mmCIF file of C-alpha atoms in Angstrom:
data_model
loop_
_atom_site.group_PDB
_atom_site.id
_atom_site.type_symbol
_atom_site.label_atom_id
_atom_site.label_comp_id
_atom_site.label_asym_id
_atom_site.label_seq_id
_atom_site.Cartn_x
_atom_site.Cartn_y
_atom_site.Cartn_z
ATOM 1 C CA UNK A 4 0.000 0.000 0.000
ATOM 2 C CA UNK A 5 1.353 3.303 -1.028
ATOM 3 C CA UNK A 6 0.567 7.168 -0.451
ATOM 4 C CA UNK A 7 -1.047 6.964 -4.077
ATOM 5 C CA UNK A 8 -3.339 4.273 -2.909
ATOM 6 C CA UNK A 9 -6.397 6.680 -2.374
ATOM 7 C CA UNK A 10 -6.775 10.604 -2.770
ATOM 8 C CA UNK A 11 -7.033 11.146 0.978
ATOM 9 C CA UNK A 12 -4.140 8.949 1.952
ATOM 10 C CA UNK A 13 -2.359 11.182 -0.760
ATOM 11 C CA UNK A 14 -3.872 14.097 0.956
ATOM 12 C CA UNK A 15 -2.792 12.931 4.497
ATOM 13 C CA UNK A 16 0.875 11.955 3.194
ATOM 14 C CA UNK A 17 1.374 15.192 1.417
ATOM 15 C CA UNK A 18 -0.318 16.939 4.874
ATOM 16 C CA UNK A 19 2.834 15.365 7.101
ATOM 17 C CA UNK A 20 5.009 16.623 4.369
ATOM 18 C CA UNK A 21 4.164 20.444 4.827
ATOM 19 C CA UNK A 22 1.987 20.843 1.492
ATOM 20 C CA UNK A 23 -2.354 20.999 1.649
ATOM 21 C CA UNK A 24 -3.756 19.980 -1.394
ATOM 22 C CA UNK A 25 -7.475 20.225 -2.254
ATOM 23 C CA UNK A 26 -9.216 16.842 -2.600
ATOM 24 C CA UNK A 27 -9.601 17.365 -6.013
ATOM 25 C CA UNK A 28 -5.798 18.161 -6.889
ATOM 26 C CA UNK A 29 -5.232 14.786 -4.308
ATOM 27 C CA UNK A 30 -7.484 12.854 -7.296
ATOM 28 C CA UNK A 31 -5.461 14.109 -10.301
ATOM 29 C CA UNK A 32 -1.936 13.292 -8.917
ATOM 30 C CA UNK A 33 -3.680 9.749 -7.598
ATOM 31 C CA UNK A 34 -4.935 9.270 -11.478
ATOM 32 C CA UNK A 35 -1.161 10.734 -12.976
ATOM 33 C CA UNK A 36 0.488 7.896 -11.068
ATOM 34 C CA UNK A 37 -1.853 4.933 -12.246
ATOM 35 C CA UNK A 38 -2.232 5.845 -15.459
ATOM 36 C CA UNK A 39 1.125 7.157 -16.160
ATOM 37 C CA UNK A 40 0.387 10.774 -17.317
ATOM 38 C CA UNK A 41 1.926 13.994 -16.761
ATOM 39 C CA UNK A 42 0.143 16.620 -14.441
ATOM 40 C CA UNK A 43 -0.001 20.099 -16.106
ATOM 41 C CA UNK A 44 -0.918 22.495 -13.490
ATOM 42 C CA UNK A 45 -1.677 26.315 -14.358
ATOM 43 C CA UNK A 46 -2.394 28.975 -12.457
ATOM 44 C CA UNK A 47 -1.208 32.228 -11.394
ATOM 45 C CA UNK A 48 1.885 32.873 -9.709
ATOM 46 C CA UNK A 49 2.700 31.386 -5.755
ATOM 47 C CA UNK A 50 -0.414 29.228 -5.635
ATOM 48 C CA UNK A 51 1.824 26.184 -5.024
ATOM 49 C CA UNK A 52 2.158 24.764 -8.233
ATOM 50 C CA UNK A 53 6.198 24.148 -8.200
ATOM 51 C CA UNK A 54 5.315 23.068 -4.250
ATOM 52 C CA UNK A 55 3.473 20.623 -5.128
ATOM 53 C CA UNK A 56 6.264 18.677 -6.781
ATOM 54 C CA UNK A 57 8.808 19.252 -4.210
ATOM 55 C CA UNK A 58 6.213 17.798 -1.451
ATOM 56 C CA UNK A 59 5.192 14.522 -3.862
ATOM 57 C CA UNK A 60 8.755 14.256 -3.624
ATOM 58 C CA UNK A 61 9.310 14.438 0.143
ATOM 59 C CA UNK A 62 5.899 12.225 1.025
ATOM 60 C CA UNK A 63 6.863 9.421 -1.115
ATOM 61 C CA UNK A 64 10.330 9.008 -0.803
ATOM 62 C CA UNK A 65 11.369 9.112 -4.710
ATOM 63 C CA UNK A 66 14.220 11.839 -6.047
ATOM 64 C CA UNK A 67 13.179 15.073 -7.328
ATOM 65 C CA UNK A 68 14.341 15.910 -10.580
ATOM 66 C CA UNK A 69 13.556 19.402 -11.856
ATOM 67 C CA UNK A 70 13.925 20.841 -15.180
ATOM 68 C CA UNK A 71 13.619 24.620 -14.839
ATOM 69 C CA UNK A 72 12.319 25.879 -18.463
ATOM 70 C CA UNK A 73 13.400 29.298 -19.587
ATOM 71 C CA UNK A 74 13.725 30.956 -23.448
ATOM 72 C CA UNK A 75 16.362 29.452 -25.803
ATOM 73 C CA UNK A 76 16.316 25.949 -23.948
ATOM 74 C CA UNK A 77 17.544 23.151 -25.994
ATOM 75 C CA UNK A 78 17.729 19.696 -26.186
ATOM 76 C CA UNK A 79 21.206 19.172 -24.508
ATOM 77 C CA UNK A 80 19.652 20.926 -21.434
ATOM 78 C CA UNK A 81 16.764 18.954 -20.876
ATOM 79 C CA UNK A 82 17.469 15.428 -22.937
ATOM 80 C CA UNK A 83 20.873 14.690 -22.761
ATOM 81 C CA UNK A 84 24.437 15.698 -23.950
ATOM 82 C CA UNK A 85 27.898 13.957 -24.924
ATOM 83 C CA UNK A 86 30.443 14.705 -21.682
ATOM 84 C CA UNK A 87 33.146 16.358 -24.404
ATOM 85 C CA UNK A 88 35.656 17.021 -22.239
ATOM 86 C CA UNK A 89 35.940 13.616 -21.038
ATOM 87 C CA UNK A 90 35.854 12.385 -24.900
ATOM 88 C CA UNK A 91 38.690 14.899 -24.895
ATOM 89 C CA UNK A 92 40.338 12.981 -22.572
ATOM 90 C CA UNK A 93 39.492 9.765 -23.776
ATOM 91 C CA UNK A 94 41.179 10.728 -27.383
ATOM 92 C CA UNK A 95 44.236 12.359 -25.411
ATOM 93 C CA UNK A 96 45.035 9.064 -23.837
ATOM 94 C CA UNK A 97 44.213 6.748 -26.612
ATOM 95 C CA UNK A 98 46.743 8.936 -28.920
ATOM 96 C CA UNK A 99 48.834 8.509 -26.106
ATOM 97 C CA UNK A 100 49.073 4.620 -25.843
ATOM 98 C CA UNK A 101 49.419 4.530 -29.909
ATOM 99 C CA UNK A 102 52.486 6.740 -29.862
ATOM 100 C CA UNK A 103 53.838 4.430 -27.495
ATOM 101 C CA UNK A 104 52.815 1.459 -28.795
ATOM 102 C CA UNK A 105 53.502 2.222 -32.382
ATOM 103 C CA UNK A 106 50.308 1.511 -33.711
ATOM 104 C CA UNK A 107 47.774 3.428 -35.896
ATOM 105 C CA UNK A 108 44.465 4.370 -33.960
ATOM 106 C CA UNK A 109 41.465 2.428 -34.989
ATOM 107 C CA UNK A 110 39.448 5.392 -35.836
ATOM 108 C CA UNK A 111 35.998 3.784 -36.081
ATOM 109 C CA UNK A 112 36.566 1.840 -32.615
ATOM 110 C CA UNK A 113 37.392 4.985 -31.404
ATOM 111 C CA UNK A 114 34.644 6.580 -32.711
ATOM 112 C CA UNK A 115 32.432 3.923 -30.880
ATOM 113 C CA UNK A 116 33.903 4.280 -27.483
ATOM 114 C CA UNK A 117 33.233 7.579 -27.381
ATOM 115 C CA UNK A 118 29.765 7.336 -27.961
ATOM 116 C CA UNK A 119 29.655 5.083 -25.374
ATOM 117 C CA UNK A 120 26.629 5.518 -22.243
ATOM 118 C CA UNK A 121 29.826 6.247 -20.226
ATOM 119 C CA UNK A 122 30.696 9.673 -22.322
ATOM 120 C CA UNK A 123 26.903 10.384 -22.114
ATOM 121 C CA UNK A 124 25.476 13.418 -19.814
ATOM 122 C CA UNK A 125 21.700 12.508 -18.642
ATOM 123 C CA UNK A 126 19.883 15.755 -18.444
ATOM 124 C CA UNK A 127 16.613 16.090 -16.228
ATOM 125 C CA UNK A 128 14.271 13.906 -18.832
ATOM 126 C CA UNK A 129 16.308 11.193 -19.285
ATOM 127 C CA UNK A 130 17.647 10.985 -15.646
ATOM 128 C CA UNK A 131 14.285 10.202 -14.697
ATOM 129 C CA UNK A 132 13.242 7.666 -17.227
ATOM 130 C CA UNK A 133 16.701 5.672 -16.590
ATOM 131 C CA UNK A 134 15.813 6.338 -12.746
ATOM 132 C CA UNK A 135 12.414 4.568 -13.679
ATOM 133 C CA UNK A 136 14.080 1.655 -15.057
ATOM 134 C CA UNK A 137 13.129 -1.673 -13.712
ATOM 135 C CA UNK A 138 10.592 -0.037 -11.074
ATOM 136 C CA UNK A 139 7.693 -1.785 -9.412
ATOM 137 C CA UNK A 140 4.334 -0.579 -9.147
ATOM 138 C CA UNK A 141 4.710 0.232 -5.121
ATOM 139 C CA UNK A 142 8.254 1.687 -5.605
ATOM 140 C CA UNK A 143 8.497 5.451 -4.477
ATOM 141 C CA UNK A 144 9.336 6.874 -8.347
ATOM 142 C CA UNK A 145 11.077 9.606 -9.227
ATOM 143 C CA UNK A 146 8.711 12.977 -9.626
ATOM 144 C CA UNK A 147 10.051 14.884 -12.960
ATOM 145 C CA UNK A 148 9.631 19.174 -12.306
ATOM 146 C CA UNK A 149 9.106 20.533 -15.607
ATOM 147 C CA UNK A 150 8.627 23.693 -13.996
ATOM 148 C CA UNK A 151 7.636 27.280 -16.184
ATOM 149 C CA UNK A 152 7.216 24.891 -19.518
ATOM 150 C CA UNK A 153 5.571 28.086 -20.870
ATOM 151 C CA UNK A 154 8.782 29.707 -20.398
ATOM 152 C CA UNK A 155 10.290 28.039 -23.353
ATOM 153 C CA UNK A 156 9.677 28.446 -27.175
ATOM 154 C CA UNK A 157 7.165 26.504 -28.809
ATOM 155 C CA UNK A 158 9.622 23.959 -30.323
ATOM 156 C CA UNK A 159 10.095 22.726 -26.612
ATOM 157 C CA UNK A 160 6.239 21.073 -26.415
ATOM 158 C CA UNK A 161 7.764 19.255 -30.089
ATOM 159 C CA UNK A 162 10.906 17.781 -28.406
ATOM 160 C CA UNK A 163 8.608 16.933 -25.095
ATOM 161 C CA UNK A 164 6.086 14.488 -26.653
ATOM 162 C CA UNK A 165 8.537 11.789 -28.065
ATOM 163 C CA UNK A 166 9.621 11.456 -24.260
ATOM 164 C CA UNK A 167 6.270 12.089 -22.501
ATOM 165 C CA UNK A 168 4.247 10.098 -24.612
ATOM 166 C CA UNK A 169 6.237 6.626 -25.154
ATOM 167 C CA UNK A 170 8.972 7.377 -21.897
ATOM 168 C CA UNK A 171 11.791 7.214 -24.381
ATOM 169 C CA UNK A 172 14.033 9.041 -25.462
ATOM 170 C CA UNK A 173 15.949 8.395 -29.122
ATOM 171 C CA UNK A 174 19.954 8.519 -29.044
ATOM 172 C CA UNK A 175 21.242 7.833 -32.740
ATOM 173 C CA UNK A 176 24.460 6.990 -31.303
ATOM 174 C CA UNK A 177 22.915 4.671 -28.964
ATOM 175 C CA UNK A 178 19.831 3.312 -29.881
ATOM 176 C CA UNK A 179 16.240 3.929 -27.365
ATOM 177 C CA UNK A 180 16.439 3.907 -23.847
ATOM 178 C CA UNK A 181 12.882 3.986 -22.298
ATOM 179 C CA UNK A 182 11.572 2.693 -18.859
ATOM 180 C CA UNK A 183 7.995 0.942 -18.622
ATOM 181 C CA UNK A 184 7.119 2.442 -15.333
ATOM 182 C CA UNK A 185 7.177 6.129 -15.726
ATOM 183 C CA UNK A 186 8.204 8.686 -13.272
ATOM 184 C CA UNK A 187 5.912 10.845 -11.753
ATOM 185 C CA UNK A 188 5.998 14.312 -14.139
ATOM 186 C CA UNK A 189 4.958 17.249 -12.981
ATOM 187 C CA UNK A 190 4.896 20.319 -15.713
ATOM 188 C CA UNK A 191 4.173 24.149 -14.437
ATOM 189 C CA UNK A 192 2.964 26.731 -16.540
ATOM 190 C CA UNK A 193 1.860 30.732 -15.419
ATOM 191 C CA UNK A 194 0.167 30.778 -19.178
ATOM 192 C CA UNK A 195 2.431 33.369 -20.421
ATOM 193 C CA UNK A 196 1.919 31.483 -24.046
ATOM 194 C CA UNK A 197 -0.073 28.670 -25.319
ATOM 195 C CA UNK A 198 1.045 25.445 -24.934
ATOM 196 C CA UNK A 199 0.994 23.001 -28.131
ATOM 197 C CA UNK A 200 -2.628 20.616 -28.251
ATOM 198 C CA UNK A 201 -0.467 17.885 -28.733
ATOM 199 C CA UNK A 202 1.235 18.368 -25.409
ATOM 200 C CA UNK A 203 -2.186 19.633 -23.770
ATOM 201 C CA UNK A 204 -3.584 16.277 -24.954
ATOM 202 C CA UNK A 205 -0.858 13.956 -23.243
ATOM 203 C CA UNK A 206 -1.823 15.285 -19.746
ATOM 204 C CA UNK A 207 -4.219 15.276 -17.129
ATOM 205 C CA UNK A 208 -4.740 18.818 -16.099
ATOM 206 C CA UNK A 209 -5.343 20.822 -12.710
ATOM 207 C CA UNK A 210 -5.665 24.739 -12.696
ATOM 208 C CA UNK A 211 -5.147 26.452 -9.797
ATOM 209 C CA UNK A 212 -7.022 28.614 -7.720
ATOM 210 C CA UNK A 213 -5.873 31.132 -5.300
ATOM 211 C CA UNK A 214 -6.969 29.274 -2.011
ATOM 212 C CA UNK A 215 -10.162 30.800 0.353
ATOM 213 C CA UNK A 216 -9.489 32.782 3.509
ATOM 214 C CA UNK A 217 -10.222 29.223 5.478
ATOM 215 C CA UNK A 218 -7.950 27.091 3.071
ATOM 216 C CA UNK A 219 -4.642 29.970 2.747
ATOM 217 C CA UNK A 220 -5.204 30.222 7.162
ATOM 218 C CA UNK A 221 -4.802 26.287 6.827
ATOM 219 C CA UNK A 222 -1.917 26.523 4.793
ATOM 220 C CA UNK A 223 -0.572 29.716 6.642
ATOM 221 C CA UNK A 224 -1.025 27.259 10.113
ATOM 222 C CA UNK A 225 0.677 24.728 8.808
ATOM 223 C CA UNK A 226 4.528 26.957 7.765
ATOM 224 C CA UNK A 227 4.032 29.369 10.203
ATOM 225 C CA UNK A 228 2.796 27.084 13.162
ATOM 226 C CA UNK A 229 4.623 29.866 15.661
ATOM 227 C CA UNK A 230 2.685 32.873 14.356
ATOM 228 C CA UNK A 231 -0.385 33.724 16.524
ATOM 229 C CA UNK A 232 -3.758 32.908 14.834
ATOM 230 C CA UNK A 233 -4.574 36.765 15.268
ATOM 231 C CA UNK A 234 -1.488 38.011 13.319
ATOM 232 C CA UNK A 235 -1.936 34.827 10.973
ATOM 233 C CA UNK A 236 -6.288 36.362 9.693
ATOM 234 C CA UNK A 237 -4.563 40.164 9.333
ATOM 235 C CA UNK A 238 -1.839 38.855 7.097
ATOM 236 C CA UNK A 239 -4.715 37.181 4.747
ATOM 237 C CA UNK A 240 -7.105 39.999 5.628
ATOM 238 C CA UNK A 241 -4.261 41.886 4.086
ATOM 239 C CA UNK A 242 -3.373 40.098 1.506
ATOM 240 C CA UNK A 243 -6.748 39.951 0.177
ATOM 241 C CA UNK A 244 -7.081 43.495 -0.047
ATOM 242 C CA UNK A 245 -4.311 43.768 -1.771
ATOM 243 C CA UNK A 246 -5.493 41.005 -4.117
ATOM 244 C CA UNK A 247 -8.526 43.543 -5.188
ATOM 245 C CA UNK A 248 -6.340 46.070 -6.005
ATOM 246 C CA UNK A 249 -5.028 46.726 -9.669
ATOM 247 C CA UNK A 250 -1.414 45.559 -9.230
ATOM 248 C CA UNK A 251 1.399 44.341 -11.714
ATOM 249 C CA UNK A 252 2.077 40.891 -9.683
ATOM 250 C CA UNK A 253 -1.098 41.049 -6.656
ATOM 251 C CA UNK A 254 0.349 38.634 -3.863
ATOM 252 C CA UNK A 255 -0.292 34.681 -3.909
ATOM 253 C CA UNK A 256 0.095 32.578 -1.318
ATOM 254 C CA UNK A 257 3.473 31.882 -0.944
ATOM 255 C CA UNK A 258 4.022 35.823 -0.513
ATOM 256 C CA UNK A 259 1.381 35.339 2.356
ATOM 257 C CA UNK A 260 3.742 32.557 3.765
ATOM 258 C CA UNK A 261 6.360 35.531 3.521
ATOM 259 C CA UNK A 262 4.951 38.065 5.097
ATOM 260 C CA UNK A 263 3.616 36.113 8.002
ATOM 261 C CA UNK A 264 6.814 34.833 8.697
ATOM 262 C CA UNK A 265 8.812 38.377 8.338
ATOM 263 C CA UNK A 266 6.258 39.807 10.609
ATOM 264 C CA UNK A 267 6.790 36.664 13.184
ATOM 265 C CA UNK A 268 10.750 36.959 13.328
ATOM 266 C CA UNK A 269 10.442 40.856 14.213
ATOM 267 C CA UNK A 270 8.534 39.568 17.136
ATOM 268 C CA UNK A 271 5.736 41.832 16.042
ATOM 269 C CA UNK A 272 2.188 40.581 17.330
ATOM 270 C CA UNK A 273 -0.286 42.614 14.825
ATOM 271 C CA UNK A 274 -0.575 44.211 11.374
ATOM 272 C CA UNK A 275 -0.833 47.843 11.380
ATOM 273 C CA UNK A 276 -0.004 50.459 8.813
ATOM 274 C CA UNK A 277 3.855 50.865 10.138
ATOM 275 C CA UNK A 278 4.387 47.219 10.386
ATOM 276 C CA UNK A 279 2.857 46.636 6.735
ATOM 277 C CA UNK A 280 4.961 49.394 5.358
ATOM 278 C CA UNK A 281 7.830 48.051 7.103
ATOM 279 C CA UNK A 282 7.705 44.942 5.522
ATOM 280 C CA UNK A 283 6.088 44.902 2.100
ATOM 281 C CA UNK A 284 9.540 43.708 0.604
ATOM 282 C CA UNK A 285 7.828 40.343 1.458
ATOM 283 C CA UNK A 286 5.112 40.895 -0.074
ATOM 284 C CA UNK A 287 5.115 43.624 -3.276
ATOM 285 C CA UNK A 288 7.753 42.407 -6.150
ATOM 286 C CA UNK A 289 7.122 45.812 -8.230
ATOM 287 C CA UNK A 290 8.094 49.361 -8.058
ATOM 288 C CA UNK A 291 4.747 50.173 -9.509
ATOM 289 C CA UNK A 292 2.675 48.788 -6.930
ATOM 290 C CA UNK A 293 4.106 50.287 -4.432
ATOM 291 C CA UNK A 294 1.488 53.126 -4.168
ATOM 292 C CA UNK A 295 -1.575 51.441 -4.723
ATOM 293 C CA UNK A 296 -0.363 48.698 -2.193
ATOM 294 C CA UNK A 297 -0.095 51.944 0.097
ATOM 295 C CA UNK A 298 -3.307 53.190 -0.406
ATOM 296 C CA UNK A 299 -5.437 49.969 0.047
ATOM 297 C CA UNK A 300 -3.506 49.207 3.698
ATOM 298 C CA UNK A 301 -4.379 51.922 4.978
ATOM 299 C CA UNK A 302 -6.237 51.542 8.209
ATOM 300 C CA UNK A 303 -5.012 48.317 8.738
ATOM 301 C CA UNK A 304 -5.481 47.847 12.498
ATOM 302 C CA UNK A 305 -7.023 50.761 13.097
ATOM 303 C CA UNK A 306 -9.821 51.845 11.293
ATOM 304 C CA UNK A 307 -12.522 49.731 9.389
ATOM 305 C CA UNK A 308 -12.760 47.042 7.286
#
């Protein structure tokens, strides 16, 4: 019996390991592990989509392997890539032994040993299909991070389906290497583009909310267990205010998880104008929203609501 057995056990397990989950969310990473699907997951910034990951991680016992997605990435970054300065050294040495020796090199032997799996660099994709090799069902699997997959160009979804859809990955040199229990994948997205159908089509899907007062105090409980319940409702009192305001990046949870705990280590005990001033570096990521932040705290613990 594993955490994946049922959605609540997956619920509880992921509880103990510092992440809440909805039951709904519990369902869809129950359903990727059985049936061997990714999980997209969209939603706005800091609602605990990268989180999520790390704690499926840390609740079942399997290696985190995270591919962090950004413009320009290629192949070699997130499939694999020849070591070349130990093929370097590999040639150096073989040229070596000939000269003393006195023999010719045998350039097509050569040319096989380095292309050999030892000269070969897994990257985050295949790491975690050759880390799924050989696998039972009940064994804790490794949980794949493709985290901000809308990050990258559109040729990334392309060079994403060969591996997501058949968990192998092509090496000419080498032949297919593939795994036929999958790892648990994991792909982020904050919809800054559109990702391919294709790659839509391959995965089960979750989007994100931004939690309810009762779910974010849950959550707030849960990394700030030292913070007094009173301070913990301002902070979300707070941060929901802010959340109705017009700003450039409004505050998700994990900036809530921030402030609360910035507020906590100055030893303060409520949420008042100064004290929100004083630390809206925890909160407020723009220049811009700076003002408007201003403007909608004021009479915070003081005036009303």
């Amino acid at each position: 019996m594993t955490i994946f057995s049922d959605p609540r056990s997956l619920e509880q397990a992921l509880e103990r390991a510092g992440h809440i989950v909805t039951s709904e969310l519990a369902t869809a990473c129950v359903l990727a592990h059985r049936l061997g699907k990714p999980l997209l997951c969209e939603g706005v910034p800091g609602v605990g989509k990268t989180s999520l990951a790390r704690a499926l991680a840390r609740a079942s016992g399997g290696p985190l392997i995270r591919l962090q997605c950004h413009d320009g990435l290629e192949s070699s970054q997130a499939l694999y890539d020849w070591d070349f300065a130990k093929q370097i050294l590999h040639v150096r040495t073989i040229e070596a032994a000939s000269t003393v020796a006195g023999e010719p090199i045998d350039a097509l032997r050569l040319d096989d040993e380095l292309h050999d799996r030892a000269f070969l660099l897994a990257r985050p994709i295949l790491q975690a299909i050759e880390d799924s090799q050989g696998l039972g069902s009940d064994d804790p699997r490794p949980v794949l991070l493709i985290d901000e997959v809308d990050r990258a160009g559109d040729e990334f979804d392309a060079l994403l389906l060969e591996a997501l859809a058949d968990w192998s990955i092509s090496i000419p040199e080498l032949g297919t290497i593939s795994t036929e229990t999958p790892p648990l994948v994991i792909l982020t997205s904050n919809r800054t583009r559109d990702l391919h159908d294709a790659l839509r089509r391959r995965c089960l899907y979750h989007w994100f909310e931004q939690p309810d007062a009762a779910a974010e105090s849950r959550i707030l409980s849960l990394h700030v267990p030292q913070a007094e319940s009173s301070l913990r409702e301002a902070v979300i009192d707070a941060a929901n205010r802010l959340r109705r305001v017009d700003l450039i990046k409004p505050p998700g949870t994990a900036e809530t998880i921030d402030w609360l705990r910035a507020l906590h280590s100055l030893g303060l005990e409520e949420l008042d104008e100064p004290s929100a001033a004083a630390t809206l570096s925890a909160v407020l990521k723009e220049a811009d929203d700076l003002d408007p932040a201003g403007s909608a705290l004021r009479s915070l613990g003081g005036g009303s609501r």
